[in-house]
Amino acid sequence: MTKIWANSADSHVMEPADLWTSTLPPAIADRAPRTERDDRTETIYVDNRIQRRALNAFVDSFRPPGAYDTAMRLKDLDQEGIWAQLAFPSMGLWLCLIEDRDVARACTEVYNDWCKSELMDASGGRLIGAACLSMVSVEDAVAELERVAGLGFRCAFLPTTVPAGKEYADARWEPLWAAAEDAGVLLGFHIGTGDDAKAYRGRGGAVINYLETTFPGMRVVGHLVGAGVLDAHPNLKVMIAEGGASWVPAIADRMDEGYRQHGAFVKPKLSMLPSELIYRQVYTSFQHDRSAVAAVTAMHYRNVMWGDDYPHLEGTYGHTQETLHDLFDDVPADVREAITIDVFSELLGAPKPPPT
Ligand code: MN
């Protein structure tokens, strides 16, 4: 089996359990994210609330050797055939739930400085961090986005679900869209993050809840297109990470229909169709979905990137080559290269894999 080298547009860093508590003053550290482990379980606290509790045996079962160590991570990637990775946080995904302005600002700065030195610099450019931003203060988010852009970050993470009243269509976010556009920073909305609806506990819950994580990503696109954000910021690029891709042409059609058929009620008017804005500025990543490849070949939606979601259970660690061959052996090489390498490299200015 020939080794297929790919870039990955979705992966995660595992922060040290005491990243925030060991560096911040006690008054803030008390409310920062922390992981506690006893004999049986691992518990993650954010702002002194339990965000997740899981059995040690379960979480350890799918953490690859390099999950906590950049040098070992690169060995994992070499083995799997991954060259560059866009890396979202893990515990840092929950920073968006912090409600205190000072705590949010301090915790995002600590994460971003650590990510820059321990991940980006330590990997020689193969690992590209997604910065964390305050969700309490747009002013602080803009300041931190500009600071991390100066450090070399090309992407900032935002949650797919925001509290009612703070929806992404709201004008409150306008300075952040302008700052991201000006700095050339991709906004990476990762599914399953933010104020997610309660999980369904009845029968079928595992699959039902997995599907449920997809819908908020669609909602982000709806808000950014409908409110005219992408139209007003033609150089702003956004990504819905880990949510598949074939829904993009489908919701683009839905929004075109609404824009046309309900035209009398549409405000603001757009300079082009919703689908044109979406195909121009909205990017996606997927791991296993065969339909994501068809979104490119059959629906001509080209902003599709493959991702390995390392080191998560939904990811491809341990079977990356089988996955890549299964997805791409029967499609033209230029399509495979676009999805696995070129779109990513153009979007993030990232290195391409060595020629094989
Ligand atoms: Mn992911």
Tab-separated table of C-alpha atoms and ligand atoms in Angstrom:
chain	number	residue	atom	x	y	z
A	1	MET	CA	0.000	0.000	0.000
A	2	THR	CA	1.536	3.334	-1.089
A	3	LYS	CA	1.762	5.837	1.735
A	4	ILE	CA	-0.492	8.841	1.174
A	5	TRP	CA	0.837	11.983	2.880
A	6	ALA	CA	-1.812	14.421	4.007
A	7	ASN	CA	-2.158	17.638	5.950
A	8	SER	CA	-4.795	17.574	8.653
A	9	ALA	CA	-7.134	20.522	9.168
A	10	ASP	CA	-8.429	19.230	12.489
A	11	SER	CA	-6.497	17.951	15.476
A	12	HIS	CA	-6.141	18.789	19.155
A	13	VAL	CA	-3.422	19.655	21.622
A	14	MET	CA	-3.541	18.050	25.055
A	15	GLU	CA	-2.691	20.723	27.568
A	16	PRO	CA	-0.774	19.860	30.754
A	17	ALA	CA	-3.280	19.329	33.571
A	18	ASP	CA	-1.861	22.319	35.470
A	19	LEU	CA	-1.201	24.671	32.526
A	20	TRP	CA	-3.343	27.428	34.004
A	21	THR	CA	-3.212	26.661	37.717
A	22	SER	CA	0.588	26.592	37.768
A	23	THR	CA	1.049	29.924	36.020
A	24	LEU	CA	-1.775	32.235	37.105
A	25	PRO	CA	-2.208	34.117	40.389
A	26	PRO	CA	-4.428	32.220	42.880
A	27	ALA	CA	-7.484	34.456	42.508
A	28	ILE	CA	-7.660	33.638	38.798
A	29	ALA	CA	-6.179	30.131	38.939
A	30	ASP	CA	-9.049	29.018	41.175
A	31	ARG	CA	-11.432	29.534	38.260
A	32	ALA	CA	-9.128	28.421	35.442
A	33	PRO	CA	-9.510	25.015	33.767
A	34	ARG	CA	-7.899	22.118	35.617
A	35	THR	CA	-7.873	18.361	35.326
A	36	GLU	CA	-8.030	16.145	38.383
A	37	ARG	CA	-7.420	12.431	38.323
A	38	ASP	CA	-8.146	9.871	40.987
A	39	ASP	CA	-7.843	6.092	40.770
A	40	ARG	CA	-10.859	5.748	38.552
A	41	THR	CA	-11.830	8.988	36.856
A	42	GLU	CA	-10.539	12.105	35.175
A	43	THR	CA	-12.534	15.264	35.870
A	44	ILE	CA	-12.200	18.566	34.039
A	45	TYR	CA	-13.255	21.704	35.891
A	46	VAL	CA	-13.735	25.085	34.241
A	47	ASP	CA	-14.727	28.056	36.377
A	48	ASN	CA	-15.153	25.554	39.252
A	49	ARG	CA	-17.885	23.688	37.387
A	50	ILE	CA	-17.460	20.106	36.252
A	51	GLN	CA	-17.361	20.072	32.461
A	52	ARG	CA	-16.519	16.436	31.930
A	53	ARG	CA	-15.893	13.337	33.990
A	54	ALA	CA	-14.733	10.146	32.314
A	55	LEU	CA	-13.192	6.843	33.302
A	56	ASN	CA	-9.382	6.847	33.147
A	57	ALA	CA	-9.395	3.547	31.306
A	58	PHE	CA	-11.641	5.046	28.635
A	59	VAL	CA	-9.715	8.264	28.007
A	60	ASP	CA	-6.357	6.457	28.098
A	61	SER	CA	-7.519	3.860	25.597
A	62	PHE	CA	-7.484	6.266	22.656
A	63	ARG	CA	-4.670	8.663	23.522
A	64	PRO	CA	-1.740	8.051	21.171
A	65	PRO	CA	1.834	8.088	22.536
A	66	GLY	CA	2.462	11.668	21.415
A	67	ALA	CA	-0.739	13.208	22.771
A	68	TYR	CA	1.143	15.136	25.470
A	69	ASP	CA	4.568	15.573	23.872
A	70	THR	CA	5.358	17.463	20.679
A	71	ALA	CA	8.456	15.457	19.676
A	72	MET	CA	6.598	12.163	20.150
A	73	ARG	CA	3.578	13.596	18.381
A	74	LEU	CA	5.666	14.231	15.267
A	75	LYS	CA	6.686	10.560	15.336
A	76	ASP	CA	3.021	9.578	15.503
A	77	LEU	CA	2.365	11.834	12.521
A	78	ASP	CA	5.258	10.387	10.514
A	79	GLN	CA	3.907	6.916	11.159
A	80	GLU	CA	0.370	7.901	10.148
A	81	GLY	CA	1.408	9.906	7.067
A	82	ILE	CA	0.347	13.317	8.374
A	83	TRP	CA	2.575	16.274	7.580
A	84	ALA	CA	1.149	19.565	8.912
A	85	GLN	CA	-1.721	19.764	11.388
A	86	LEU	CA	-4.051	22.532	12.406
A	87	ALA	CA	-4.321	21.988	16.154
A	88	PHE	CA	-7.269	23.122	18.239
A	89	PRO	CA	-7.149	23.050	22.049
A	90	SER	CA	-8.680	20.341	24.250
A	91	MET	CA	-9.285	21.808	27.701
A	92	GLY	CA	-8.973	25.195	25.997
A	93	LEU	CA	-12.177	24.444	24.080
A	94	TRP	CA	-13.958	25.162	27.345
A	95	LEU	CA	-12.363	28.567	27.886
A	96	CYS	CA	-15.295	29.978	25.928
A	97	LEU	CA	-17.561	29.121	28.881
A	98	ILE	CA	-15.723	31.382	31.327
A	99	GLU	CA	-17.941	34.309	32.252
A	100	ASP	CA	-15.488	36.548	34.095
A	101	ARG	CA	-13.651	39.025	31.902
A	102	ASP	CA	-10.315	38.970	33.759
A	103	VAL	CA	-10.275	35.170	34.026
A	104	ALA	CA	-11.084	34.767	30.335
A	105	ARG	CA	-8.398	37.211	29.280
A	106	ALA	CA	-5.701	35.674	31.489
A	107	CYS	CA	-6.543	32.076	30.537
A	108	THR	CA	-6.596	32.707	26.786
A	109	GLU	CA	-3.226	34.492	26.969
A	110	VAL	CA	-1.655	31.613	28.905
A	111	TYR	CA	-2.992	29.064	26.419
A	112	ASN	CA	-1.798	30.997	23.384
A	113	ASP	CA	1.712	31.619	24.744
A	114	TRP	CA	2.070	27.940	25.656
A	115	CYS	CA	0.718	26.834	22.261
A	116	LYS	CA	3.158	29.109	20.450
A	117	SER	CA	6.269	27.862	22.252
A	118	GLU	CA	5.456	24.230	23.056
A	119	LEU	CA	3.563	23.333	19.904
A	120	MET	CA	4.214	25.690	17.012
A	121	ASP	CA	7.863	26.557	17.638
A	122	ALA	CA	8.738	23.107	18.978
A	123	SER	CA	7.369	21.422	15.843
A	124	GLY	CA	9.341	23.431	13.305
A	125	GLY	CA	6.136	24.706	11.719
A	126	ARG	CA	4.357	21.381	11.185
A	127	LEU	CA	1.876	22.079	13.994
A	128	ILE	CA	-0.263	25.170	13.491
A	129	GLY	CA	-2.109	26.279	16.598
A	130	ALA	CA	-5.609	27.724	16.741
A	131	ALA	CA	-5.579	30.531	19.276
A	132	CYS	CA	-8.192	30.942	22.008
A	133	LEU	CA	-10.099	34.195	22.427
A	134	SER	CA	-12.240	35.693	25.169
A	135	MET	CA	-15.957	35.225	24.641
A	136	VAL	CA	-16.756	37.685	27.418
A	137	SER	CA	-15.360	40.824	25.813
A	138	VAL	CA	-15.162	41.435	22.068
A	139	GLU	CA	-12.635	44.160	22.820
A	140	ASP	CA	-10.374	41.628	24.581
A	141	ALA	CA	-10.909	39.094	21.783
A	142	VAL	CA	-9.798	41.646	19.188
A	143	ALA	CA	-6.730	42.639	21.214
A	144	GLU	CA	-5.701	39.001	21.666
A	145	LEU	CA	-6.340	38.144	18.017
A	146	GLU	CA	-4.057	40.987	16.981
A	147	ARG	CA	-1.422	39.926	19.523
A	148	VAL	CA	-1.383	36.280	18.416
A	149	ALA	CA	-1.360	37.244	14.739
A	150	GLY	CA	1.880	39.058	15.584
A	151	LEU	CA	3.186	35.825	17.126
A	152	GLY	CA	2.484	33.968	13.881
A	153	PHE	CA	-0.925	32.377	14.538
A	154	ARG	CA	-2.955	31.862	11.346
A	155	CYS	CA	-6.149	30.603	12.974
A	156	ALA	CA	-8.287	31.426	16.001
A	157	PHE	CA	-10.830	29.078	17.523
A	158	LEU	CA	-14.433	30.090	18.183
A	159	PRO	CA	-17.251	27.921	19.577
A	160	THR	CA	-20.120	26.891	17.321
A	161	THR	CA	-22.736	27.644	19.975
A	162	VAL	CA	-23.000	31.009	21.694
A	163	PRO	CA	-25.489	32.100	24.361
A	164	ALA	CA	-28.858	33.498	23.257
A	165	GLY	CA	-28.515	37.197	22.618
A	166	LYS	CA	-24.884	36.858	21.525
A	167	GLU	CA	-25.520	35.114	18.207
A	168	TYR	CA	-22.894	35.597	15.521
A	169	ALA	CA	-25.343	37.621	13.404
A	170	ASP	CA	-25.341	40.244	16.158
A	171	ALA	CA	-23.487	43.481	15.458
A	172	ARG	CA	-21.542	43.113	18.743
A	173	TRP	CA	-19.064	40.804	16.942
A	174	GLU	CA	-18.330	43.227	14.101
A	175	PRO	CA	-14.912	44.371	15.442
A	176	LEU	CA	-13.776	40.739	15.635
A	177	TRP	CA	-14.749	40.005	12.019
A	178	ALA	CA	-12.908	43.134	10.891
A	179	ALA	CA	-9.813	42.259	12.948
A	180	ALA	CA	-9.671	38.678	11.635
A	181	GLU	CA	-10.039	39.897	8.070
A	182	ASP	CA	-7.334	42.540	8.503
A	183	ALA	CA	-4.911	40.105	10.162
A	184	GLY	CA	-5.591	37.308	7.673
A	185	VAL	CA	-6.542	34.964	10.531
A	186	LEU	CA	-8.869	32.066	9.745
A	187	LEU	CA	-11.746	31.751	12.221
A	188	GLY	CA	-12.037	28.074	13.090
A	189	PHE	CA	-15.429	27.150	14.523
A	190	HIS	CA	-15.077	23.673	15.999
A	191	ILE	CA	-18.249	21.625	16.355
A	192	GLY	CA	-19.352	20.421	19.775
A	193	THR	CA	-18.176	23.564	21.553
A	194	GLY	CA	-19.826	26.358	23.493
A	195	ASP	CA	-23.171	26.307	25.234
A	196	ASP	CA	-24.318	23.054	23.725
A	197	ALA	CA	-27.816	21.774	24.234
A	198	LYS	CA	-28.240	18.985	26.775
A	199	ALA	CA	-27.345	15.528	25.540
A	200	TYR	CA	-30.193	13.125	24.830
A	201	ARG	CA	-30.029	10.247	27.293
A	202	GLY	CA	-32.604	7.942	25.736
A	203	ARG	CA	-32.050	5.048	23.351
A	204	GLY	CA	-29.816	5.824	20.388
A	205	GLY	CA	-28.210	8.694	22.275
A	206	ALA	CA	-24.638	8.093	21.103
A	207	VAL	CA	-25.487	8.489	17.427
A	208	ILE	CA	-28.209	11.088	17.963
A	209	ASN	CA	-25.896	13.298	20.022
A	210	TYR	CA	-23.065	12.893	17.539
A	211	LEU	CA	-25.380	14.136	14.794
A	212	GLU	CA	-26.605	16.972	17.025
A	213	THR	CA	-23.081	18.425	17.129
A	214	THR	CA	-23.316	19.066	13.378
A	215	PHE	CA	-26.269	21.458	13.465
A	216	PRO	CA	-24.627	24.389	15.323
A	217	GLY	CA	-21.923	24.480	12.624
A	218	MET	CA	-24.641	24.982	10.022
A	219	ARG	CA	-26.147	27.697	12.207
A	220	VAL	CA	-22.815	29.580	12.289
A	221	VAL	CA	-22.758	29.663	8.486
A	222	GLY	CA	-26.382	30.797	8.388
A	223	HIS	CA	-25.694	33.690	10.734
A	224	LEU	CA	-22.482	34.840	9.056
A	225	VAL	CA	-24.051	34.756	5.600
A	226	GLY	CA	-27.562	35.973	6.436
A	227	ALA	CA	-26.349	38.934	8.488
A	228	GLY	CA	-24.055	40.014	5.670
A	229	VAL	CA	-20.818	39.387	7.598
A	230	LEU	CA	-19.089	37.452	4.822
A	231	ASP	CA	-20.350	39.936	2.243
A	232	ALA	CA	-19.001	42.915	4.217
A	233	HIS	CA	-15.661	41.132	4.800
A	234	PRO	CA	-14.777	39.474	1.505
A	235	ASN	CA	-11.330	38.455	2.737
A	236	LEU	CA	-12.590	36.869	5.955
A	237	LYS	CA	-12.345	33.088	5.868
A	238	VAL	CA	-14.151	30.803	8.263
A	239	MET	CA	-14.032	27.073	8.832
A	240	ILE	CA	-16.404	24.612	10.424
A	241	ALA	CA	-14.076	21.938	11.796
A	242	GLU	CA	-14.936	18.257	12.198
A	243	GLY	CA	-18.498	18.547	10.908
A	244	GLY	CA	-18.269	16.999	7.435
A	245	ALA	CA	-18.740	18.962	4.210
A	246	SER	CA	-21.614	17.751	2.059
A	247	TRP	CA	-24.167	19.740	4.066
A	248	VAL	CA	-22.548	22.957	2.816
A	249	PRO	CA	-23.958	22.818	-0.744
A	250	ALA	CA	-27.307	21.754	0.732
A	251	ILE	CA	-27.647	24.720	3.097
A	252	ALA	CA	-26.285	27.021	0.384
A	253	ASP	CA	-29.246	25.968	-1.778
A	254	ARG	CA	-31.642	26.477	1.132
A	255	MET	CA	-30.314	29.979	1.756
A	256	ASP	CA	-30.474	30.889	-1.952
A	257	GLU	CA	-34.091	29.794	-2.032
A	258	GLY	CA	-34.908	31.857	1.051
A	259	TYR	CA	-33.037	34.853	-0.320
A	260	ARG	CA	-34.939	34.657	-3.613
A	261	GLN	CA	-38.419	33.532	-2.577
A	262	HIS	CA	-38.581	35.664	0.560
A	263	GLY	CA	-36.740	38.553	-1.103
A	264	ALA	CA	-39.287	41.126	0.026
A	265	PHE	CA	-38.337	40.446	3.658
A	266	VAL	CA	-34.583	40.022	3.213
A	267	LYS	CA	-32.447	42.470	5.161
A	268	PRO	CA	-29.632	43.148	4.646
A	269	LYS	CA	-29.478	42.654	0.894
A	270	LEU	CA	-26.335	40.898	-0.247
A	271	SER	CA	-24.129	41.739	-3.204
A	272	MET	CA	-24.248	38.124	-4.367
A	273	LEU	CA	-26.145	34.941	-3.609
A	274	PRO	CA	-25.630	33.209	-0.237
A	275	SER	CA	-24.227	30.194	-2.089
A	276	GLU	CA	-21.582	32.356	-3.761
A	277	LEU	CA	-20.449	33.761	-0.404
A	278	ILE	CA	-20.405	30.287	1.105
A	279	TYR	CA	-18.407	28.732	-1.731
A	280	ARG	CA	-15.963	31.641	-1.538
A	281	GLN	CA	-15.366	31.944	2.202
A	282	VAL	CA	-16.588	28.887	4.134
A	283	TYR	CA	-14.217	25.948	4.653
A	284	THR	CA	-14.851	22.581	6.256
A	285	SER	CA	-13.035	19.518	7.546
A	286	PHE	CA	-14.044	15.868	7.795
A	287	GLN	CA	-12.412	12.583	8.789
A	288	HIS	CA	-14.254	9.580	7.344
A	289	ASP	CA	-17.216	10.938	5.347
A	290	ARG	CA	-17.238	9.690	1.769
A	291	SER	CA	-19.893	12.295	0.991
A	292	ALA	CA	-17.345	15.042	1.754
A	293	VAL	CA	-15.311	13.927	-1.275
A	294	ALA	CA	-18.480	13.954	-3.368
A	295	ALA	CA	-19.140	17.544	-2.255
A	296	VAL	CA	-16.032	18.406	-4.288
A	297	THR	CA	-16.469	16.052	-7.236
A	298	ALA	CA	-20.251	16.163	-7.635
A	299	MET	CA	-21.232	19.561	-6.191
A	300	HIS	CA	-18.120	21.601	-7.028
A	301	TYR	CA	-17.729	22.890	-3.479
A	302	ARG	CA	-13.965	23.113	-3.248
A	303	ASN	CA	-13.173	24.383	0.271
A	304	VAL	CA	-13.016	20.896	1.707
A	305	MET	CA	-10.128	19.699	3.849
A	306	TRP	CA	-9.439	16.320	5.303
A	307	GLY	CA	-8.584	16.127	9.022
A	308	ASP	CA	-7.382	13.344	11.308
A	309	ASP	CA	-8.832	14.745	14.577
A	310	TYR	CA	-5.759	13.471	16.431
A	311	PRO	CA	-5.846	12.333	19.233
A	312	HIS	CA	-9.616	11.929	19.557
A	313	LEU	CA	-11.839	8.882	19.405
A	314	GLU	CA	-13.558	10.249	16.279
A	315	GLY	CA	-10.166	10.553	14.601
A	316	THR	CA	-8.123	8.300	12.372
A	317	TYR	CA	-5.060	7.554	14.530
A	318	GLY	CA	-4.118	3.927	13.968
A	319	HIS	CA	-6.027	3.630	10.703
A	320	THR	CA	-5.124	6.850	8.843
A	321	GLN	CA	-3.692	5.122	5.762
A	322	GLU	CA	-6.670	2.768	5.453
A	323	THR	CA	-8.983	5.769	5.708
A	324	LEU	CA	-7.095	7.799	3.119
A	325	HIS	CA	-6.962	4.893	0.661
A	326	ASP	CA	-10.628	4.140	1.209
A	327	LEU	CA	-11.568	7.763	0.559
A	328	PHE	CA	-9.268	8.560	-2.341
A	329	ASP	CA	-8.200	5.480	-4.275
A	330	ASP	CA	-11.059	5.862	-6.740
A	331	VAL	CA	-10.916	9.645	-7.222
A	332	PRO	CA	-8.541	11.645	-9.449
A	333	ALA	CA	-5.160	12.540	-7.927
A	334	ASP	CA	-5.783	16.274	-8.258
A	335	VAL	CA	-8.960	15.985	-6.169
A	336	ARG	CA	-7.131	13.961	-3.521
A	337	GLU	CA	-4.281	16.488	-3.433
A	338	ALA	CA	-6.679	19.426	-3.129
A	339	ILE	CA	-8.544	17.878	-0.189
A	340	THR	CA	-5.510	16.482	1.625
A	341	ILE	CA	-2.877	19.126	0.913
A	342	ASP	CA	-3.499	22.124	-1.307
A	343	VAL	CA	-6.568	23.833	0.191
A	344	PHE	CA	-4.983	23.570	3.633
A	345	SER	CA	-1.617	24.891	2.489
A	346	GLU	CA	-3.142	27.835	0.675
A	347	LEU	CA	-5.422	28.709	3.569
A	348	LEU	CA	-2.824	28.438	6.330
A	349	GLY	CA	0.411	29.154	4.486
A	350	ALA	CA	1.525	25.751	5.623
A	351	PRO	CA	4.318	23.520	4.413
A	352	LYS	CA	3.460	20.767	1.971
A	353	PRO	CA	4.505	17.179	2.672
A	354	PRO	CA	7.851	16.032	1.311
A	355	PRO	CA	7.575	14.549	-2.180
A	356	THR	CA	7.295	10.774	-2.050
B	1	MN	MN	-11.595	18.002	16.234
